Short mmCIF file of C-alpha atoms in Angstrom, two decimals:
data_model
loop_
_atom_site.label_atom_id
_atom_site.label_comp_id
_atom_site.label_asym_id
_atom_site.label_seq_id
_atom_site.Cartn_x
_atom_site.Cartn_y
_atom_site.Cartn_z
CA MET A 1 111.12 94.57 30.35
CA LEU A 2 109.38 97.93 32.17
CA LYS A 3 109.03 96.27 35.55
CA LYS A 4 112.64 95.02 35.64
CA ARG A 5 113.34 98.58 34.79
CA ILE A 6 111.99 99.80 37.48
CA ILE A 7 112.89 96.99 40.07
CA THR A 8 116.75 98.06 39.15
CA ALA A 9 116.00 101.84 39.36
CA VAL A 10 114.69 101.17 42.72
CA ILE A 11 117.38 99.00 44.24
CA ALA A 12 120.31 101.41 42.23
CA ILE A 13 119.07 104.99 42.96
CA PRO A 14 119.11 104.45 46.51
CA ILE A 15 122.08 103.17 46.96
CA ALA A 16 124.13 105.56 44.53
CA LEU A 17 122.82 108.53 46.10
CA ILE A 18 124.32 106.78 49.50
CA LEU A 19 127.97 106.40 47.73
CA ILE A 20 127.27 109.78 46.96
CA LEU A 21 126.63 111.75 50.22
CA TYR A 22 128.55 109.17 53.21
CA VAL A 23 130.90 107.48 51.40
CA PRO A 24 134.94 109.27 51.73
CA SER A 25 135.80 110.46 48.12
CA THR A 26 138.43 108.23 47.81
CA TYR A 27 136.40 104.98 48.55
CA PHE A 28 134.20 106.57 46.73
CA ALA A 29 137.20 107.09 43.58
CA ALA A 30 138.38 103.46 44.00
CA LEU A 31 134.24 101.91 43.62
CA ALA A 32 133.68 104.36 40.77
CA GLY A 33 136.56 103.12 38.96
CA LEU A 34 135.99 99.86 39.14
CA LEU A 35 132.65 100.25 36.57
CA ILE A 36 134.29 102.74 34.64
CA LEU A 37 137.08 99.39 34.52
CA GLY A 38 133.95 97.14 34.03
CA GLY A 39 132.74 99.85 31.50
CA ALA A 40 136.07 99.05 30.02
CA TRP A 41 135.28 94.83 29.96
CA GLU A 42 131.98 95.76 27.91
CA TRP A 43 134.42 98.39 25.44
CA SER A 44 136.63 96.13 24.53
CA ASN A 45 133.49 94.22 22.64
CA PHE A 46 133.13 97.76 20.64
CA VAL A 47 137.03 97.21 19.56
CA GLY A 48 136.49 94.03 18.34
CA LEU A 49 138.80 92.43 21.09
CA GLU A 50 137.17 89.00 21.41
CA LYS A 51 139.30 87.16 23.46
CA ASN A 52 139.57 87.49 27.00
CA THR A 53 143.38 87.72 27.53
CA ALA A 54 143.32 90.74 24.88
CA ARG A 55 140.07 92.53 27.41
CA ILE A 56 141.90 92.17 30.16
CA ILE A 57 145.45 93.93 28.40
CA TYR A 58 142.06 96.88 27.85
CA VAL A 59 140.87 97.07 30.74
CA ALA A 60 144.84 96.86 32.63
CA CYS A 61 145.29 99.83 30.76
CA VAL A 62 142.80 102.11 31.31
CA LEU A 63 143.23 101.05 34.68
CA ILE A 64 146.93 102.69 34.37
CA GLY A 65 144.54 105.54 32.78
CA LEU A 66 142.97 106.21 35.74
CA LEU A 67 145.63 106.16 38.07
CA LEU A 68 148.15 108.33 35.59
CA ALA A 69 144.56 110.21 35.33
CA ALA A 70 144.63 111.60 39.48
CA PHE A 71 147.89 113.46 38.47
CA LEU A 72 147.15 115.34 35.57
CA PRO A 73 145.13 119.07 35.10
CA ILE A 74 141.20 117.79 34.56
CA ALA A 75 140.24 120.97 32.20
CA TRP A 76 143.19 118.90 30.02
CA VAL A 77 140.92 115.45 30.43
CA LEU A 78 137.87 117.13 29.95
CA MET A 79 138.43 119.38 27.53
CA ILE A 80 140.33 115.86 25.12
CA ALA A 81 136.71 113.84 26.26
CA TRP A 82 134.90 117.34 24.95
CA LEU A 83 137.00 116.73 21.38
CA VAL A 84 135.70 113.44 21.13
CA TRP A 85 131.87 113.49 21.88
CA CYS A 86 132.46 116.37 19.15
CA TRP A 87 133.78 113.43 16.91
CA ILE A 88 131.50 111.08 17.99
CA ALA A 89 128.35 113.01 16.79
CA VAL A 90 129.96 113.82 13.98
CA ALA A 91 130.42 110.30 13.38
CA ILE A 92 126.90 110.14 14.67
CA TYR A 93 124.85 112.78 11.43
CA ARG A 94 126.93 110.80 8.78
CA TYR A 95 126.63 107.17 9.59
CA GLN A 96 122.74 108.05 9.79
CA ASN A 97 123.29 109.67 6.50
CA ASN A 98 124.55 106.68 4.95
CA THR A 99 127.39 107.78 4.11
CA ALA A 100 130.80 106.80 6.66
CA THR A 101 131.57 106.81 10.27
CA THR A 102 134.08 109.79 10.55
CA GLY A 103 137.49 106.71 10.95
CA LEU A 104 135.79 104.82 13.87
CA GLN A 105 135.20 101.43 12.20
CA CYS A 106 138.91 101.45 12.95
CA VAL A 107 139.46 98.92 15.37
CA HIS A 108 142.03 101.55 16.64
CA ALA A 109 139.65 104.65 16.87
CA ARG A 110 137.52 102.64 19.03
CA ALA A 111 139.59 102.22 21.46
CA LEU A 112 141.26 105.17 21.75
CA SER A 113 137.43 106.57 22.19
CA GLY A 114 136.36 104.24 24.89
CA PHE A 115 139.49 105.04 26.45
CA ILE A 116 139.72 109.02 26.39
CA ILE A 117 135.71 107.97 27.43
CA LEU A 118 136.36 105.84 30.61
CA ILE A 119 139.14 107.78 32.22
CA ALA A 120 137.52 111.19 31.39
CA THR A 121 133.94 110.03 33.09
CA TRP A 122 135.35 109.09 36.19
CA VAL A 123 137.30 112.27 36.26
CA SER A 124 134.00 114.20 36.00
CA ILE A 125 132.30 111.80 38.19
CA VAL A 126 134.94 112.07 41.52
CA THR A 127 135.23 115.61 40.70
CA LEU A 128 131.74 116.60 40.96
CA GLN A 129 131.32 114.31 44.27
CA THR A 130 134.34 115.45 45.99
CA GLN A 131 134.36 118.75 48.66
CA MET A 132 136.56 120.99 45.80
CA GLN A 133 133.56 121.96 43.60
CA TRP A 134 130.86 124.28 43.29
CA GLN A 135 128.31 122.48 45.30
CA SER A 136 129.37 119.15 45.87
CA PRO A 137 128.67 116.87 46.51
CA TYR A 138 125.12 118.25 45.32
CA SER A 139 126.35 119.18 42.48
CA LEU A 140 127.29 115.30 41.44
CA ILE A 141 123.15 114.56 42.59
CA TYR A 142 121.91 116.99 40.08
CA LEU A 143 123.79 116.41 37.38
CA LEU A 144 122.63 112.91 37.88
CA CYS A 145 118.75 114.05 38.42
CA ILE A 146 118.35 115.67 35.31
CA VAL A 147 120.07 112.71 32.96
CA TRP A 148 117.70 110.37 34.61
CA ALA A 149 114.83 113.17 33.91
CA ALA A 150 115.80 112.73 30.08
CA ASP A 151 116.13 109.55 30.27
CA VAL A 152 112.28 108.24 31.99
CA GLY A 153 110.99 112.32 30.36
CA ALA A 154 112.04 110.46 26.36
CA TYR A 155 111.02 106.76 27.62
CA PHE A 156 107.46 107.56 27.85
CA SER A 157 106.88 110.13 25.37
CA GLY A 158 108.75 108.61 23.33
CA LYS A 159 106.48 105.22 24.25
CA TYR A 160 103.74 107.16 23.86
CA TYR A 161 104.05 109.71 20.90
CA GLY A 162 106.43 108.56 19.38
CA GLN A 163 105.85 108.08 15.72
CA SER A 164 108.52 110.53 14.28
CA PRO A 165 111.80 108.25 14.34
CA LEU A 166 115.52 110.70 15.33
CA ALA A 167 117.90 107.95 14.44
CA THR A 168 117.01 105.35 12.11
CA ARG A 169 120.20 104.44 12.06
CA VAL A 170 121.77 104.71 14.97
CA SER A 171 119.01 104.23 16.60
CA PRO A 172 115.59 102.25 15.47
CA LYS A 173 113.80 102.84 18.47
CA LYS A 174 114.50 106.77 19.55
CA THR A 175 111.82 109.19 18.38
CA TRP A 176 111.98 113.19 18.07
CA ALA A 177 109.07 112.83 21.01
CA GLY A 178 111.16 110.59 22.87
CA PHE A 179 114.05 113.68 22.85
CA TRP A 180 111.86 116.81 22.99
CA GLY A 181 109.77 114.89 25.88
CA GLY A 182 113.18 114.20 27.81
CA LEU A 183 114.59 117.54 27.38
CA ILE A 184 111.93 118.94 28.72
CA ALA A 185 111.77 116.54 31.54
CA ALA A 186 115.40 117.18 32.33
CA MET A 187 115.11 120.69 32.39
CA LEU A 188 111.91 120.54 34.39
CA ILE A 189 114.07 119.06 37.11
CA ALA A 190 116.86 121.57 36.51
CA ALA A 191 114.56 124.33 37.08
CA ILE A 192 113.71 123.01 40.58
CA GLY A 193 116.90 122.12 41.21
CA GLY A 194 118.87 124.94 40.63
CA ILE A 195 116.95 126.52 42.97
CA PHE A 196 118.30 125.19 45.82
CA LEU A 197 121.76 124.98 43.79
CA THR A 198 122.49 128.93 43.13
CA HIS A 199 121.87 132.45 45.41
CA HIS A 200 121.14 134.57 42.72
CA PHE A 201 119.64 134.77 39.11
CA LEU A 202 122.39 135.26 36.81
CA SER A 203 124.16 131.97 38.26
CA TYR A 204 120.27 130.15 37.74
CA ILE A 205 119.80 131.06 34.33
CA ALA A 206 123.44 130.61 33.62
CA LEU A 207 122.56 126.85 35.61
CA MET A 208 119.61 126.70 32.99
CA PHE A 209 122.11 127.23 30.18
CA LEU A 210 124.33 125.13 30.94
CA SER A 211 122.41 121.97 31.66
CA LEU A 212 120.15 122.39 28.53
CA ILE A 213 123.66 121.92 26.91
CA THR A 214 124.58 119.24 29.68
CA ILE A 215 121.21 117.47 28.13
CA LEU A 216 122.24 117.88 24.22
CA PHE A 217 125.06 115.99 25.22
CA SER A 218 123.60 113.32 26.80
CA VAL A 219 121.53 112.48 24.01
CA ILE A 220 125.20 112.19 22.04
CA GLY A 221 126.32 109.74 24.45
CA ASP A 222 123.20 107.97 24.24
CA LEU A 223 123.28 107.30 20.60
CA GLY A 224 127.45 107.06 20.67
CA VAL A 225 127.46 104.24 22.32
CA SER A 226 124.01 102.76 19.68
CA LEU A 227 126.73 104.04 17.55
CA PHE A 228 129.67 101.75 18.45
CA LYS A 229 126.67 98.92 18.89
CA ARG A 230 125.72 99.05 15.30
CA ILE A 231 129.07 98.75 14.56
CA ARG A 232 129.88 95.92 15.86
CA ASP A 233 126.16 94.45 15.51
CA VAL A 234 125.43 93.94 19.46
CA LYS A 235 122.47 94.95 21.00
CA ASP A 236 123.47 95.57 24.41
CA SER A 237 126.95 96.56 25.68
CA GLY A 238 126.22 93.43 28.64
CA ASN A 239 123.54 92.66 30.93
CA PHE A 240 124.90 94.12 34.21
CA PHE A 241 121.63 95.36 35.32
CA PRO A 242 118.29 93.63 34.32
CA GLY A 243 115.81 95.57 32.26
CA HIS A 244 118.48 98.10 31.37
CA GLY A 245 121.68 96.15 29.58
CA GLY A 246 125.08 96.61 30.44
CA ILE A 247 126.97 99.36 32.43
CA LEU A 248 127.84 101.04 29.31
CA ASP A 249 123.83 101.18 28.37
CA ARG A 250 123.71 103.15 32.00
CA ILE A 251 126.47 105.48 31.88
CA ASP A 252 126.50 106.43 27.96
CA SER A 253 124.69 109.79 28.82
CA ILE A 254 126.02 111.13 32.01
CA ALA A 255 129.87 109.93 30.12
CA ALA A 256 129.12 112.28 28.05
CA ALA A 257 126.86 115.00 30.10
CA SER A 258 129.07 114.90 33.24
CA VAL A 259 132.77 115.98 30.98
CA VAL A 260 130.40 118.91 29.50
CA PHE A 261 128.47 120.02 32.79
CA VAL A 262 132.06 120.06 35.06
CA LEU A 263 134.09 121.96 32.17
CA GLY A 264 130.60 124.49 32.73
CA ILE A 265 130.91 124.84 36.22
CA THR A 266 134.67 125.40 35.80
CA PHE A 267 134.32 127.91 33.47
CA ILE A 268 131.28 129.89 33.84
CA PRO A 269 131.12 131.60 37.44
CA LEU A 270 127.69 130.25 38.70
#
């Protein structure tokens, strides 16, 4: 499993960097949209749609949402998504403590939350890649690096030091050691990257604070997708990435983190 994860990462990371740095924004948005539509196909399984026709209709609805989102204020889309992630965070807590999942057992709630999350993820990624935002496209690379660092740090610290479980009902393999290891690894990368992205001390401190909140939400994203998998009783969202699972298994953390990060750089002067 580790070998497959490494091989997939070695192939995927350079491709991602080339796309971010060298592909024109319009084409990048289209490619990111295709990835999101693949995620929509997987999310339709979370919703409980089993017939291909129903799943295609759900993907088509997300596609229409992507097209409409291009004409909406970015902050509106992301604020709605942020509220959805806060709702999911409450659902994670309640599910872990053997109470109701705060509405997510409802098919319509899962369908709507996925619709909003997927569209907001696309909006966030495309916004960071264009030249319209702070330090684009390097801000997107920075975000991906801290999220990936958190993932790697959590994997190895959890593997070698994990004893106390983080959320046994939601994701049995996640531990507090993994949480702290991922947080430390991410903040180390953030501390280094922030030197190149900010121009004065106050901006650096603001970026570190935003990065901390971003990583905490990346954990919510990870656990959130795990919760949807528990509700539907599936191990992975798909098998698009060998050793990593499906598209949603790879972008779960980024989906939540990107929303918070873009909102942060929109409202916090850096």
